[in-house]
Structure formats: structure tokens, C-alpha cells
């Protein structure tokens, strides 16, 4: 069987060779109807583009790369879904790599995507301590996700400070007097949540906040053990509200409180703070503060499109570097979180509990 060429595709679709080339390399340049006609012609003819040849010829891979730190957290899956939907809307594909919480693997995937001439790359980095973006200038548009920075670059982050504030304000609104905050804060996101909680604590001296810098973010058993220890304290000393910095820790807390013979929320209310739907299958529907990960992924792709359009305008002479001279080199968008108040902090007789207990978790992924 003779090899199908782009000329064959052009003839089948009734368009020019340049239009087929744009469909492969710059799909955003074409009208949706034209792009659809070319892709249908490719499908009918069984055309398979030679990616290596295209890249050697200076072409661009009409896909974005997304490097995630893990695939076992609902927030990262939300980001992937939002990025995928927005990429498709602009005619791009999305390839996802799992760095498995390994900074070296993250760097390797990032450079692999650069080497395969992706049209742009999104990365959700492992943000330990004083994280800073990569120092070198990457050859393709790059956006960092779920990260706060004042450095030059493009960043889309959940407002983790607001997450901490919202969940702590909820604890106060529940009438809590002794609030224990658990979880180590080695990651930037967790440290910001702690700062948000501290702001609420300072504004509400009538309530006692105890910050326990213990409990790994992804270990439910740590939450279980801490809760068992706290539950054994005398009733006038034990916390009436345990705020975990992550939902995984919070699910362990609920199990530990119940195993100690106490009730959630009647004896001890429990809340998480990172909106991880994969941790919401416990015996008591969990109150949490959910960052809209879908919107973070979507906004990340929009930042990529902005960079692509800017580079195209500069290359064509439609814009000049001085047109952007007064612009802040740090392009950062903060996404506001929202509170999901459910049974783990609400009285059993409330209407809200019965409504939230039936929540379709799939809507958050």
C-alpha cells in the first residue's frame, strides 16, 4: 500500500498544502470547520504524520506537555482535566507525565517535552522550602502550576493562604474553643495554609489554636495515630476541632477519633484543607477547603496560548519588544478556593449534612 502524503490529505479535504501544515503545526490558525475537515480527511485516509521529520524541519508538535508530581491526588487530576479541556478548545493535544514525587524525574520529563518540540509545557513542581523556578530560559512557553512566586515567569496557583483562613474561620463559626492543627509544613502550599490559619487565630483570641508540626501530608496512618493520642486527653483539654493540613491526614483523624470511642463531629469535629476527592470515601463526609484545580489547569493553558500569540506577533513584526517593556515580568494568577462544609464538622440534624453527603465526587475530577 502506497504511503499517504499530506498532498493526499489536502486533495481529500479540498484545501491547500499550507492548510494541512497548519492543521498539524498551528491548529489555532484555522477555523474549527476547516480543522475538522482536515482531520476527517486524515482519518479516512489513515494518514499518520511523521513527528520526527516535522521536528527536524523546524515544525512544532501541536501538543502541550503536563508534568504532574503524582497521579494519586485528586487535585492533580483536576488540573489535568482543566488543562485537557482548554487545550482541546484551542486545537492542541495534552500529554501527561507523572514525576512520582521525584525532582530528578520531574526535570527529566520537563526536558523531554522541550526536546520533542511541544508547543508549550505546564509543570506542577515539587515545592519544598524556598522553591524557585528553573533559572534557564526554556525554548518553548512554560507555565508553573500550584505555585506562588515573585520571580519572572508565568504562574497559576491556588490561594493557599485563603484556604487556611477559610477553614479556620469555619472552625470558629462552629463554636470551637480548642483547635488542633496537624501536619508538617515542609511544602510551600502547606506553609501558606498555616499562615492563613495563624491570621485567624490572631484575630480570635477567645479560641485556643495548637499547632502540631507532625503528620506527613500523604499518610492517613499519621492522622490516625495523632487523633488517638489527642482523643485520650481529658475532655476539658482535648481539642473539639482537629484541622488537618491535607484531606488524607483528615481521613486518618476521623478513623482515629472513632477508634478511640468518640464521635465525629459531636465530640471532635474534623476538617481537611486541600480538596482531594480521592480522600473523601471515609465513613463521615469530610469538610474541606477545595481549590478549583480544574480552573488552575485551564488558566495554565490560557497562559501558554498568550505566550504563543506573543511570540508569533514578535516574529511577524506585529509587535515589538518595547511594547511589553513596562509589563510586570511575573505573571501570576491566584485562584480563590471555596469551602465544602459537610458532616465531619456539622451537626447530624442539619439539612446541609444530608445534602452534602450525597455529593457527586466525580464533579470535582
PDB file of N, CA, C and O in Angstrom, residues 201-274:
ATOM      1  N   UNK A 201      -6.282  32.792  63.937  1.00  0.00           N
ATOM      2  CA  UNK A 201      -6.011  32.600  65.364  1.00  0.00           C
ATOM      3  C   UNK A 201      -5.722  33.926  66.049  1.00  0.00           C
ATOM      4  O   UNK A 201      -6.215  34.193  67.157  1.00  0.00           O
ATOM      5  N   UNK A 202      -4.941  34.785  65.386  1.00  0.00           N
ATOM      6  CA  UNK A 202      -4.605  36.082  65.976  1.00  0.00           C
ATOM      7  C   UNK A 202      -5.831  36.976  66.111  1.00  0.00           C
ATOM      8  O   UNK A 202      -5.928  37.784  67.045  1.00  0.00           O
ATOM      9  N   UNK A 203      -6.781  36.816  65.206  1.00  0.00           N
ATOM     10  CA  UNK A 203      -7.991  37.654  65.226  1.00  0.00           C
ATOM     11  C   UNK A 203      -9.068  37.097  66.152  1.00  0.00           C
ATOM     12  O   UNK A 203     -10.088  37.768  66.376  1.00  0.00           O
ATOM     13  N   UNK A 204      -8.853  35.906  66.713  1.00  0.00           N
ATOM     14  CA  UNK A 204      -9.862  35.267  67.566  1.00  0.00           C
ATOM     15  C   UNK A 204      -9.213  34.723  68.835  1.00  0.00           C
ATOM     16  O   UNK A 204      -9.093  33.504  69.026  1.00  0.00           O
ATOM     17  N   UNK A 205      -8.775  35.606  69.727  1.00  0.00           N
ATOM     18  CA  UNK A 205      -8.076  35.169  70.939  1.00  0.00           C
ATOM     19  C   UNK A 205      -8.948  34.352  71.886  1.00  0.00           C
ATOM     20  O   UNK A 205      -8.424  33.701  72.799  1.00  0.00           O
ATOM     21  N   UNK A 206     -10.275  34.375  71.682  1.00  0.00           N
ATOM     22  CA  UNK A 206     -11.148  33.591  72.553  1.00  0.00           C
ATOM     23  C   UNK A 206     -11.008  32.089  72.314  1.00  0.00           C
ATOM     24  O   UNK A 206     -11.378  31.280  73.163  1.00  0.00           O
ATOM     25  N   UNK A 207     -10.448  31.705  71.161  1.00  0.00           N
ATOM     26  CA  UNK A 207     -10.247  30.296  70.834  1.00  0.00           C
ATOM     27  C   UNK A 207      -8.767  29.959  70.956  1.00  0.00           C
ATOM     28  O   UNK A 207      -7.894  30.788  70.665  1.00  0.00           O
ATOM     29  N   UNK A 208      -8.483  28.743  71.383  1.00  0.00           N
ATOM     30  CA  UNK A 208      -7.104  28.294  71.538  1.00  0.00           C
ATOM     31  C   UNK A 208      -6.703  27.452  70.322  1.00  0.00           C
ATOM     32  O   UNK A 208      -7.344  26.438  70.024  1.00  0.00           O
ATOM     33  N   UNK A 209      -5.659  27.886  69.624  1.00  0.00           N
ATOM     34  CA  UNK A 209      -5.126  27.129  68.487  1.00  0.00           C
ATOM     35  C   UNK A 209      -3.802  26.478  68.903  1.00  0.00           C
ATOM     36  O   UNK A 209      -2.892  27.167  69.383  1.00  0.00           O
ATOM     37  N   UNK A 210      -3.691  25.169  68.720  1.00  0.00           N
ATOM     38  CA  UNK A 210      -2.441  24.464  68.993  1.00  0.00           C
ATOM     39  C   UNK A 210      -1.915  23.917  67.672  1.00  0.00           C
ATOM     40  O   UNK A 210      -2.596  23.143  66.986  1.00  0.00           O
ATOM     41  N   UNK A 211      -0.702  24.313  67.300  1.00  0.00           N
ATOM     42  CA  UNK A 211      -0.107  23.900  66.032  1.00  0.00           C
ATOM     43  C   UNK A 211       0.855  22.739  66.287  1.00  0.00           C
ATOM     44  O   UNK A 211       1.906  22.915  66.918  1.00  0.00           O
ATOM     45  N   UNK A 212       0.491  21.565  65.816  1.00  0.00           N
ATOM     46  CA  UNK A 212       1.324  20.377  65.964  1.00  0.00           C
ATOM     47  C   UNK A 212       2.025  20.117  64.637  1.00  0.00           C
ATOM     48  O   UNK A 212       1.393  19.680  63.674  1.00  0.00           O
ATOM     49  N   UNK A 213       3.292  20.406  64.573  1.00  0.00           N
ATOM     50  CA  UNK A 213       4.042  20.246  63.320  1.00  0.00           C
ATOM     51  C   UNK A 213       4.434  18.775  63.153  1.00  0.00           C
ATOM     52  O   UNK A 213       5.609  18.403  63.191  1.00  0.00           O
ATOM     53  N   UNK A 214       3.415  17.941  62.960  1.00  0.00           N
ATOM     54  CA  UNK A 214       3.645  16.498  62.774  1.00  0.00           C
ATOM     55  C   UNK A 214       2.541  15.908  61.913  1.00  0.00           C
ATOM     56  O   UNK A 214       1.425  16.425  61.873  1.00  0.00           O
ATOM     57  N   UNK A 215       2.888  14.839  61.227  1.00  0.00           N
ATOM     58  CA  UNK A 215       1.946  14.185  60.330  1.00  0.00           C
ATOM     59  C   UNK A 215       2.286  14.460  58.882  1.00  0.00           C
ATOM     60  O   UNK A 215       2.151  15.578  58.409  1.00  0.00           O
ATOM     61  N   UNK A 216       2.781  13.419  58.168  1.00  0.00           N
ATOM     62  CA  UNK A 216       3.096  13.590  56.748  1.00  0.00           C
ATOM     63  C   UNK A 216       1.817  13.800  55.948  1.00  0.00           C
ATOM     64  O   UNK A 216       0.802  13.152  56.203  1.00  0.00           O
ATOM     65  N   UNK A 217       1.884  14.678  54.970  1.00  0.00           N
ATOM     66  CA  UNK A 217       0.702  15.106  54.235  1.00  0.00           C
ATOM     67  C   UNK A 217      -0.049  13.956  53.581  1.00  0.00           C
ATOM     68  O   UNK A 217      -1.260  14.001  53.439  1.00  0.00           O
ATOM     69  N   UNK A 218       0.670  12.892  53.168  1.00  0.00           N
ATOM     70  CA  UNK A 218       0.046  11.809  52.402  1.00  0.00           C
ATOM     71  C   UNK A 218      -0.084  10.508  53.174  1.00  0.00           C
ATOM     72  O   UNK A 218      -0.271   9.446  52.583  1.00  0.00           O
ATOM     73  N   UNK A 219      -0.013  10.571  54.506  1.00  0.00           N
ATOM     74  CA  UNK A 219      -0.090   9.351  55.320  1.00  0.00           C
ATOM     75  C   UNK A 219      -1.295   9.410  56.261  1.00  0.00           C
ATOM     76  O   UNK A 219      -1.256  10.080  57.298  1.00  0.00           O
ATOM     77  N   UNK A 220      -2.359   8.690  55.904  1.00  0.00           N
ATOM     78  CA  UNK A 220      -3.552   8.657  56.759  1.00  0.00           C
ATOM     79  C   UNK A 220      -3.228   8.062  58.122  1.00  0.00           C
ATOM     80  O   UNK A 220      -3.820   8.456  59.132  1.00  0.00           O
ATOM     81  N   UNK A 221      -2.287   7.131  58.157  1.00  0.00           N
ATOM     82  CA  UNK A 221      -1.963   6.498  59.450  1.00  0.00           C
ATOM     83  C   UNK A 221      -1.389   7.508  60.438  1.00  0.00           C
ATOM     84  O   UNK A 221      -1.561   7.361  61.651  1.00  0.00           O
ATOM     85  N   UNK A 222      -0.697   8.547  59.944  1.00  0.00           N
ATOM     86  CA  UNK A 222      -0.193   9.595  60.843  1.00  0.00           C
ATOM     87  C   UNK A 222      -1.366  10.333  61.479  1.00  0.00           C
ATOM     88  O   UNK A 222      -1.366  10.603  62.690  1.00  0.00           O
ATOM     89  N   UNK A 223      -2.386  10.650  60.675  1.00  0.00           N
ATOM     90  CA  UNK A 223      -3.573  11.290  61.225  1.00  0.00           C
ATOM     91  C   UNK A 223      -4.259  10.407  62.239  1.00  0.00           C
ATOM     92  O   UNK A 223      -4.751  10.891  63.284  1.00  0.00           O
ATOM     93  N   UNK A 224      -4.311   9.106  61.962  1.00  0.00           N
ATOM     94  CA  UNK A 224      -4.938   8.141  62.869  1.00  0.00           C
ATOM     95  C   UNK A 224      -4.231   8.148  64.227  1.00  0.00           C
ATOM     96  O   UNK A 224      -4.880   8.231  65.287  1.00  0.00           O
ATOM     97  N   UNK A 225      -2.905   8.065  64.220  1.00  0.00           N
ATOM     98  CA  UNK A 225      -2.135   7.989  65.469  1.00  0.00           C
ATOM     99  C   UNK A 225      -2.227   9.289  66.262  1.00  0.00           C
ATOM    100  O   UNK A 225      -2.369   9.273  67.487  1.00  0.00           O
ATOM    101  N   UNK A 226      -2.156  10.427  65.582  1.00  0.00           N
ATOM    102  CA  UNK A 226      -2.257  11.713  66.280  1.00  0.00           C
ATOM    103  C   UNK A 226      -3.639  11.862  66.917  1.00  0.00           C
ATOM    104  O   UNK A 226      -3.772  12.307  68.061  1.00  0.00           O
ATOM    105  N   UNK A 227      -4.684  11.473  66.177  1.00  0.00           N
ATOM    106  CA  UNK A 227      -6.049  11.581  66.698  1.00  0.00           C
ATOM    107  C   UNK A 227      -6.251  10.697  67.912  1.00  0.00           C
ATOM    108  O   UNK A 227      -6.912  11.104  68.881  1.00  0.00           O
ATOM    109  N   UNK A 228      -5.707   9.494  67.874  1.00  0.00           N
ATOM    110  CA  UNK A 228      -5.846   8.593  69.028  1.00  0.00           C
ATOM    111  C   UNK A 228      -5.204   9.199  70.274  1.00  0.00           C
ATOM    112  O   UNK A 228      -5.753   9.118  71.374  1.00  0.00           O
ATOM    113  N   UNK A 229      -4.044   9.823  70.086  1.00  0.00           N
ATOM    114  CA  UNK A 229      -3.364  10.450  71.216  1.00  0.00           C
ATOM    115  C   UNK A 229      -4.169  11.618  71.773  1.00  0.00           C
ATOM    116  O   UNK A 229      -4.348  11.753  72.990  1.00  0.00           O
ATOM    117  N   UNK A 230      -4.687  12.452  70.883  1.00  0.00           N
ATOM    118  CA  UNK A 230      -5.463  13.614  71.331  1.00  0.00           C
ATOM    119  C   UNK A 230      -6.793  13.212  71.959  1.00  0.00           C
ATOM    120  O   UNK A 230      -7.265  13.848  72.910  1.00  0.00           O
ATOM    121  N   UNK A 231      -7.391  12.151  71.432  1.00  0.00           N
ATOM    122  CA  UNK A 231      -8.688  11.699  71.944  1.00  0.00           C
ATOM    123  C   UNK A 231      -8.595  11.174  73.375  1.00  0.00           C
ATOM    124  O   UNK A 231      -9.605  11.150  74.098  1.00  0.00           O
ATOM    125  N   UNK A 232      -7.404  10.771  73.798  1.00  0.00           N
ATOM    126  CA  UNK A 232      -7.225  10.220  75.146  1.00  0.00           C
ATOM    127  C   UNK A 232      -7.040  11.303  76.209  1.00  0.00           C
ATOM    128  O   UNK A 232      -7.003  11.008  77.411  1.00  0.00           O
ATOM    129  N   UNK A 233      -6.934  12.549  75.773  1.00  0.00           N
ATOM    130  CA  UNK A 233      -6.793  13.643  76.738  1.00  0.00           C
ATOM    131  C   UNK A 233      -8.106  13.839  77.496  1.00  0.00           C
ATOM    132  O   UNK A 233      -9.179  13.495  76.988  1.00  0.00           O
ATOM    133  N   UNK A 234      -8.059  14.391  78.706  1.00  0.00           N
ATOM    134  CA  UNK A 234      -9.301  14.693  79.434  1.00  0.00           C
ATOM    135  C   UNK A 234     -10.206  15.602  78.600  1.00  0.00           C
ATOM    136  O   UNK A 234      -9.726  16.410  77.796  1.00  0.00           O
ATOM    137  N   UNK A 235     -11.504  15.473  78.786  1.00  0.00           N
ATOM    138  CA  UNK A 235     -12.475  16.205  77.966  1.00  0.00           C
ATOM    139  C   UNK A 235     -12.247  17.701  77.991  1.00  0.00           C
ATOM    140  O   UNK A 235     -12.483  18.392  76.979  1.00  0.00           O
ATOM    141  N   UNK A 236     -11.761  18.258  79.106  1.00  0.00           N
ATOM    142  CA  UNK A 236     -11.565  19.707  79.177  1.00  0.00           C
ATOM    143  C   UNK A 236     -10.240  20.157  78.574  1.00  0.00           C
ATOM    144  O   UNK A 236      -9.936  21.346  78.526  1.00  0.00           O
ATOM    145  N   UNK A 237      -9.435  19.183  78.085  1.00  0.00           N
ATOM    146  CA  UNK A 237      -8.148  19.526  77.473  1.00  0.00           C
ATOM    147  C   UNK A 237      -8.034  19.080  76.018  1.00  0.00           C
ATOM    148  O   UNK A 237      -7.243  19.629  75.266  1.00  0.00           O
ATOM    149  N   UNK A 238      -8.824  18.093  75.658  1.00  0.00           N
ATOM    150  CA  UNK A 238      -8.696  17.601  74.281  1.00  0.00           C
ATOM    151  C   UNK A 238      -9.341  18.606  73.303  1.00  0.00           C
ATOM    152  O   UNK A 238     -10.267  19.334  73.679  1.00  0.00           O
ATOM    153  N   UNK A 239      -8.859  18.641  72.080  1.00  0.00           N
ATOM    154  CA  UNK A 239      -9.435  19.585  71.107  1.00  0.00           C
ATOM    155  C   UNK A 239     -10.873  19.218  70.769  1.00  0.00           C
ATOM    156  O   UNK A 239     -11.249  18.048  70.786  1.00  0.00           O
ATOM    157  N   UNK A 240     -11.668  20.234  70.485  1.00  0.00           N
ATOM    158  CA  UNK A 240     -13.019  19.966  70.000  1.00  0.00           C
ATOM    159  C   UNK A 240     -13.089  20.110  68.474  1.00  0.00           C
ATOM    160  O   UNK A 240     -14.130  19.891  67.864  1.00  0.00           O
ATOM    161  N   UNK A 241     -11.938  20.477  67.876  1.00  0.00           N
ATOM    162  CA  UNK A 241     -11.857  20.591  66.417  1.00  0.00           C
ATOM    163  C   UNK A 241     -10.416  20.259  66.019  1.00  0.00           C
ATOM    164  O   UNK A 241      -9.468  20.849  66.544  1.00  0.00           O
ATOM    165  N   UNK A 242     -10.251  19.308  65.094  1.00  0.00           N
ATOM    166  CA  UNK A 242      -8.924  18.993  64.558  1.00  0.00           C
ATOM    167  C   UNK A 242      -8.902  19.397  63.090  1.00  0.00           C
ATOM    168  O   UNK A 242      -9.696  18.920  62.283  1.00  0.00           O
ATOM    169  N   UNK A 243      -7.979  20.288  62.769  1.00  0.00           N
ATOM    170  CA  UNK A 243      -7.839  20.795  61.409  1.00  0.00           C
ATOM    171  C   UNK A 243      -6.560  20.189  60.824  1.00  0.00           C
ATOM    172  O   UNK A 243      -5.454  20.491  61.278  1.00  0.00           O
ATOM    173  N   UNK A 244      -6.709  19.319  59.834  1.00  0.00           N
ATOM    174  CA  UNK A 244      -5.560  18.704  59.176  1.00  0.00           C
ATOM    175  C   UNK A 244      -5.205  19.500  57.917  1.00  0.00           C
ATOM    176  O   UNK A 244      -6.090  19.942  57.187  1.00  0.00           O
ATOM    177  N   UNK A 245      -3.919  19.659  57.647  1.00  0.00           N
ATOM    178  CA  UNK A 245      -3.493  20.451  56.501  1.00  0.00           C
ATOM    179  C   UNK A 245      -3.789  19.773  55.171  1.00  0.00           C
ATOM    180  O   UNK A 245      -3.740  20.428  54.123  1.00  0.00           O
ATOM    181  N   UNK A 246      -4.088  18.455  55.196  1.00  0.00           N
ATOM    182  CA  UNK A 246      -4.479  17.754  53.970  1.00  0.00           C
ATOM    183  C   UNK A 246      -5.666  16.845  54.273  1.00  0.00           C
ATOM    184  O   UNK A 246      -5.895  16.442  55.425  1.00  0.00           O
ATOM    185  N   UNK A 247      -6.387  16.494  53.222  1.00  0.00           N
ATOM    186  CA  UNK A 247      -7.561  15.636  53.387  1.00  0.00           C
ATOM    187  C   UNK A 247      -7.174  14.204  53.732  1.00  0.00           C
ATOM    188  O   UNK A 247      -7.910  13.510  54.432  1.00  0.00           O
ATOM    189  N   UNK A 248      -6.037  13.731  53.234  1.00  0.00           N
ATOM    190  CA  UNK A 248      -5.593  12.371  53.564  1.00  0.00           C
ATOM    191  C   UNK A 248      -5.348  12.263  55.062  1.00  0.00           C
ATOM    192  O   UNK A 248      -5.776  11.293  55.714  1.00  0.00           O
ATOM    193  N   UNK A 249      -4.660  13.246  55.620  1.00  0.00           N
ATOM    194  CA  UNK A 249      -4.454  13.257  57.076  1.00  0.00           C
ATOM    195  C   UNK A 249      -5.790  13.295  57.808  1.00  0.00           C
ATOM    196  O   UNK A 249      -5.981  12.597  58.814  1.00  0.00           O
ATOM    197  N   UNK A 250      -6.731  14.086  57.299  1.00  0.00           N
ATOM    198  CA  UNK A 250      -8.032  14.238  57.960  1.00  0.00           C
ATOM    199  C   UNK A 250      -8.809  12.929  57.989  1.00  0.00           C
ATOM    200  O   UNK A 250      -9.486  12.624  58.980  1.00  0.00           O
ATOM    201  N   UNK A 251      -8.735  12.141  56.921  1.00  0.00           N
ATOM    202  CA  UNK A 251      -9.449  10.854  56.920  1.00  0.00           C
ATOM    203  C   UNK A 251      -8.868   9.931  57.991  1.00  0.00           C
ATOM    204  O   UNK A 251      -9.602   9.182  58.636  1.00  0.00           O
ATOM    205  N   UNK A 252      -7.551   9.992  58.187  1.00  0.00           N
ATOM    206  CA  UNK A 252      -6.945   9.212  59.256  1.00  0.00           C
ATOM    207  C   UNK A 252      -7.386   9.694  60.621  1.00  0.00           C
ATOM    208  O   UNK A 252      -7.615   8.897  61.542  1.00  0.00           O
ATOM    209  N   UNK A 253      -7.538  11.012  60.756  1.00  0.00           N
ATOM    210  CA  UNK A 253      -8.005  11.595  62.026  1.00  0.00           C
ATOM    211  C   UNK A 253      -9.403  11.080  62.358  1.00  0.00           C
ATOM    212  O   UNK A 253      -9.677  10.677  63.498  1.00  0.00           O
ATOM    213  N   UNK A 254     -10.306  11.100  61.376  1.00  0.00           N
ATOM    214  CA  UNK A 254     -11.676  10.627  61.617  1.00  0.00           C
ATOM    215  C   UNK A 254     -11.662   9.187  62.114  1.00  0.00           C
ATOM    216  O   UNK A 254     -12.335   8.838  63.104  1.00  0.00           O
ATOM    217  N   UNK A 255     -10.866   8.342  61.448  1.00  0.00           N
ATOM    218  CA  UNK A 255     -10.791   6.933  61.855  1.00  0.00           C
ATOM    219  C   UNK A 255     -10.205   6.793  63.254  1.00  0.00           C
ATOM    220  O   UNK A 255     -10.668   5.966  64.055  1.00  0.00           O
ATOM    221  N   UNK A 256      -9.205   7.617  63.580  1.00  0.00           N
ATOM    222  CA  UNK A 256      -8.585   7.547  64.902  1.00  0.00           C
ATOM    223  C   UNK A 256      -9.518   7.991  66.006  1.00  0.00           C
ATOM    224  O   UNK A 256      -9.565   7.375  67.087  1.00  0.00           O
ATOM    225  N   UNK A 257     -10.277   9.067  65.768  1.00  0.00           N
ATOM    226  CA  UNK A 257     -11.250   9.547  66.757  1.00  0.00           C
ATOM    227  C   UNK A 257     -12.311   8.478  67.010  1.00  0.00           C
ATOM    228  O   UNK A 257     -12.663   8.176  68.160  1.00  0.00           O
ATOM    229  N   UNK A 258     -12.824   7.887  65.938  1.00  0.00           N
ATOM    230  CA  UNK A 258     -13.861   6.860  66.085  1.00  0.00           C
ATOM    231  C   UNK A 258     -13.320   5.615  66.764  1.00  0.00           C
ATOM    232  O   UNK A 258     -14.005   4.996  67.579  1.00  0.00           O
ATOM    233  N   UNK A 259     -12.092   5.245  66.441  1.00  0.00           N
ATOM    234  CA  UNK A 259     -11.489   4.065  67.068  1.00  0.00           C
ATOM    235  C   UNK A 259     -11.292   4.271  68.560  1.00  0.00           C
ATOM    236  O   UNK A 259     -11.305   3.308  69.342  1.00  0.00           O
ATOM    237  N   UNK A 260     -11.141   5.527  68.976  1.00  0.00           N
ATOM    238  CA  UNK A 260     -10.986   5.842  70.399  1.00  0.00           C
ATOM    239  C   UNK A 260     -12.327   5.890  71.124  1.00  0.00           C
ATOM    240  O   UNK A 260     -12.383   6.184  72.324  1.00  0.00           O
ATOM    241  N   UNK A 261     -13.420   5.622  70.398  1.00  0.00           N
ATOM    242  CA  UNK A 261     -14.747   5.587  71.009  1.00  0.00           C
ATOM    243  C   UNK A 261     -15.463   6.919  71.049  1.00  0.00           C
ATOM    244  O   UNK A 261     -16.497   7.041  71.716  1.00  0.00           O
ATOM    245  N   UNK A 262     -14.948   7.905  70.325  1.00  0.00           N
ATOM    246  CA  UNK A 262     -15.581   9.215  70.287  1.00  0.00           C
ATOM    247  C   UNK A 262     -16.303   9.418  68.953  1.00  0.00           C
ATOM    248  O   UNK A 262     -16.082   8.686  67.992  1.00  0.00           O
ATOM    249  N   UNK A 263     -17.148  10.442  68.920  1.00  0.00           N
ATOM    250  CA  UNK A 263     -17.960  10.707  67.739  1.00  0.00           C
ATOM    251  C   UNK A 263     -17.425  11.901  66.953  1.00  0.00           C
ATOM    252  O   UNK A 263     -16.960  12.879  67.524  1.00  0.00           O
ATOM    253  N   UNK A 264     -17.510  11.768  65.622  1.00  0.00           N
ATOM    254  CA  UNK A 264     -17.236  12.886  64.711  1.00  0.00           C
ATOM    255  C   UNK A 264     -18.561  13.257  64.052  1.00  0.00           C
ATOM    256  O   UNK A 264     -19.204  12.416  63.433  1.00  0.00           O
ATOM    257  N   UNK A 265     -19.052  14.474  64.269  1.00  0.00           N
ATOM    258  CA  UNK A 265     -18.397  15.663  64.843  1.00  0.00           C
ATOM    259  C   UNK A 265     -18.800  15.980  66.279  1.00  0.00           C
ATOM    260  O   UNK A 265     -18.354  16.989  66.816  1.00  0.00           O
ATOM    261  N   UNK A 266     -19.638  15.174  66.907  1.00  0.00           N
ATOM    262  CA  UNK A 266     -20.224  15.577  68.200  1.00  0.00           C
ATOM    263  C   UNK A 266     -19.169  15.756  69.295  1.00  0.00           C
ATOM    264  O   UNK A 266     -19.270  16.680  70.111  1.00  0.00           O
ATOM    265  N   UNK A 267     -18.165  14.878  69.331  1.00  0.00           N
ATOM    266  CA  UNK A 267     -17.096  15.025  70.321  1.00  0.00           C
ATOM    267  C   UNK A 267     -15.933  15.848  69.760  1.00  0.00           C
ATOM    268  O   UNK A 267     -15.425  16.750  70.421  1.00  0.00           O
ATOM    269  N   UNK A 268     -15.518  15.504  68.571  1.00  0.00           N
ATOM    270  CA  UNK A 268     -14.433  16.233  67.909  1.00  0.00           C
ATOM    271  C   UNK A 268     -14.810  16.428  66.443  1.00  0.00           C
ATOM    272  O   UNK A 268     -15.069  15.454  65.727  1.00  0.00           O
ATOM    273  N   UNK A 269     -14.867  17.670  66.008  1.00  0.00           N
ATOM    274  CA  UNK A 269     -15.085  17.952  64.590  1.00  0.00           C
ATOM    275  C   UNK A 269     -13.752  17.840  63.862  1.00  0.00           C
ATOM    276  O   UNK A 269     -12.690  18.083  64.442  1.00  0.00           O
ATOM    277  N   UNK A 270     -13.813  17.459  62.593  1.00  0.00           N
ATOM    278  CA  UNK A 270     -12.591  17.240  61.813  1.00  0.00           C
ATOM    279  C   UNK A 270     -12.749  17.886  60.440  1.00  0.00           C
ATOM    280  O   UNK A 270     -13.805  17.774  59.811  1.00  0.00           O
ATOM    281  N   UNK A 271     -11.688  18.540  59.973  1.00  0.00           N
ATOM    282  CA  UNK A 271     -11.698  19.130  58.630  1.00  0.00           C
ATOM    283  C   UNK A 271     -10.348  18.935  57.971  1.00  0.00           C
ATOM    284  O   UNK A 271      -9.304  18.902  58.634  1.00  0.00           O
ATOM    285  N   UNK A 272     -10.371  18.791  56.630  1.00  0.00           N
ATOM    286  CA  UNK A 272      -9.149  18.781  55.839  1.00  0.00           C
ATOM    287  C   UNK A 272      -8.946  20.165  55.241  1.00  0.00           C
ATOM    288  O   UNK A 272      -9.664  21.103  55.565  1.00  0.00           O
ATOM    289  N   UNK A 273      -7.968  20.272  54.312  1.00  0.00           N
ATOM    290  CA  UNK A 273      -7.681  21.619  53.807  1.00  0.00           C
ATOM    291  C   UNK A 273      -7.122  21.626  52.391  1.00  0.00           C
ATOM    292  O   UNK A 273      -6.499  22.595  51.996  1.00  0.00           O
ATOM    293  N   UNK A 274      -7.328  20.547  51.605  1.00  0.00           N
ATOM    294  CA  UNK A 274      -6.763  20.619  50.258  1.00  0.00           C
ATOM    295  C   UNK A 274      -7.674  20.111  49.148  1.00  0.00           C
ATOM    296  O   UNK A 274      -7.266  20.043  47.988  1.00  0.00           O
TER     297      UNK A 274
END
